[in-house]
Structures are given as structure tokens and as C-alpha cells.
């Protein structure tokens, strides 16, 4: 019995670095995905293949220090699921993906979720998608070393065709927002990625936690930056390093932007959504400092084209992708224009394509 499982990558329309601060995000599952073709084995081994790379690991032999290769995404999910009481069997796993790796489109969540879903299904377990998302997030913390939030795994599990998901990451209450017809989200891949993305990500998270520590000393009911008003932050500004203050300012203002963007999207006010995207990008560039010159160039290039409502980096940052919200009839011209301008400024060729809001993980064969 061989089965095929598919989980999508994602873009995030707005709400960056808010998910590990109990805040709001607005991801969209995209029509690029990872498929895991899986055949059960009876020896509790996972024999995984991706391209020419093949790795075998045993579910009974978990190393104290994970090895840092792509297999840890699969092994990590399997180990966490077993720890949570889901006994699994071994499997041959063939991985194929058209989600570019290291581009900020969550290829890792697509891999974790497709493999985790498949392992649960092959073992005959009922699947709670939110529990699967949490297991995948923990796998990333423990086996990969990125202290990520839940956004990527959640949308890879729960994505819905035609919709963005406005998610409150504290309550996990979803609000599905239809993407209006006549508008497209263009993915613009800078084709650059900083080697220190994981370290930079964890440092940003630590800065946010340092800010909460200072703020909670003044107002003990503050548990996360989600609970902080700009006035709280301004009042505590002198008590924290300027860097920490600016990280916090990004998160506090970004949460407000997501809430406003959700209202604007629901009422079809694309100009307002676009303006909020641009504000978000500037905050990520100037306060959170996770953009790169290449990504800034892509965003500027998009904003210089007709038919663009807004543009911003998407995902964790440090390179990767920008997105642009564009009028559908202008999409091809915008793609060509951005490519040209980006090449003029950087000498690099950006990969640009429209994405279709898609469904979350499923068995497809
Ligand atoms: C990465 C993480 C997410 C989220 C984003 C930034 O994609 O995996 O949890 O923090 O960065 O918004």
C-alpha cells in the first residue's frame, strides 16, 4: 500500500514576527507544495529519499544531538508525535517539492506536515490538524533549532482555497477572509538568503522576550507583546536598550496593522490593505531589521509599477521573498517590470509568479 500526501507552502499577507508574540497573522497556503509518497515498513525505520539524497533513521534510536540535515524535519515530527502518544510505524518516504527551499515560503513546514500527516495516516490514527501543527512546530524547535511560532505549520495544515487566514495565535481562533476576485498575490523571489537566518530569527525572538520582561515589571498582566499598547511601550522606553524598544515597536504596531488589514480586506478596500503592507515592510526594515537590500529593492521595484496596491517582504526575512498585491490584469506587466528593475539594481534575476490561495494538507493518492 503506497500513499501520497501533499502539504502546501505559504505566503503571509501581513503580520510578521507576531506569531511568537501571541499576536495576529494572515497567511495564505499557496499552490506550491511538498508531496510525500509513503509505503509502510515493519521495522520502525524511516528510509527517506529526496532527489539523489537518501537517509535512513530509526524511530527507536533518537540521537541526543540532532544532525542538522533535512531528515530531522521528518524524524523530529515522528519523535514528537510518538512522545504525544501516537505510536507510529516505519516507512519508505519519497519527497518531492516545488516549494523553493530557503526562500521564506515555508518549505520546512510543508515537509514536516506532509510527512507527519502521512505517518499518522499510515498508522491508522485519527488526525487532529492543530495538534499536528503543534507537533511540527516543536520538531522545529527541538530538532532544527529555530524557535518559530505556529503560523507556517498551522496554515500548511488548515489552508483553504481562495482564502487568507486571519489567525489569532493566542486563541487559535481562525477568521477566513476570501481573497477578492480581480486581485493577485505575486510572489517575488529575490534568490538570495543569508546564512545566519536561524540565528537572526532566534535573536529577534529573544529581544521580544527581553522587552516583555521589562514591560511586565510595570504591568504584571502583560504576558506577551500581544498585551502591550504603544503607550505602555513608550512609557518603558528608557528602561530598555533602543534595539529592544524598536523590536517591540514593530510587533505592537504590526498587530494593529493586521487587525486593520483584516477589516480592509473584508470590505474590499485593497488600497488600504496595500498601504498597510507597505507600512509593515518599513517597520520590518527599520525597526525589526530583518529585510535585506535585495528584498528592499524588490519591494521598491513593485511599488514603482502601475496596478500594485502594496508590497512587502514575507516570512522570517533575511532574504527570501517579497509579495505584491496587484490588479489581476496588470499581473504579467508587473512581473516583467519588477524583474527588469530588480536586475538593473542588483544584477540578479528574480523568480516571479502569481500564487493561488490553496488548501492545506491532504492525502491525494
Ligand atoms: C518564520 C516562522 C514563523 C513566523 C515567521 C515570521 O516563517 O516559522 O513562525 O515567525 O517566520 O512572521
Tab-separated table of C-alpha atoms and ligand atoms in Angstrom, residues 10 15-17 19-20 148-152 201 315-316, ligand 1:
chain	number	residue	atom	x	y	z
A	10	UNK	CA	2.652	29.679	2.250
A	15	UNK	CA	1.599	40.026	10.424
A	16	UNK	CA	5.301	39.201	10.536
A	17	UNK	CA	7.156	38.084	13.670
A	19	UNK	CA	3.088	34.731	15.982
A	20	UNK	CA	5.625	34.011	18.751
A	148	UNK	CA	9.492	29.513	15.345
A	149	UNK	CA	5.872	30.408	16.002
A	150	UNK	CA	2.919	28.331	14.816
A	151	UNK	CA	1.907	30.239	11.683
A	152	UNK	CA	3.614	28.160	8.989
A	201	UNK	CA	15.440	34.800	13.930
A	315	UNK	CA	8.151	35.190	6.048
A	316	UNK	CA	11.014	35.338	8.513
B	1	LIG	C1	9.042	32.101	10.098
B	1	LIG	C2	8.477	31.331	11.293
B	1	LIG	C3	7.060	31.790	11.625
B	1	LIG	C4	6.976	33.300	11.746
B	1	LIG	C5	7.650	33.982	10.566
B	1	LIG	C6	7.743	35.467	10.737
B	1	LIG	O1	8.336	31.788	8.937
B	1	LIG	O2	8.473	29.945	11.031
B	1	LIG	O3	6.620	31.157	12.811
B	1	LIG	O4	7.528	33.732	12.965
B	1	LIG	O5	8.964	33.494	10.332
B	1	LIG	O6	6.479	36.029	10.765
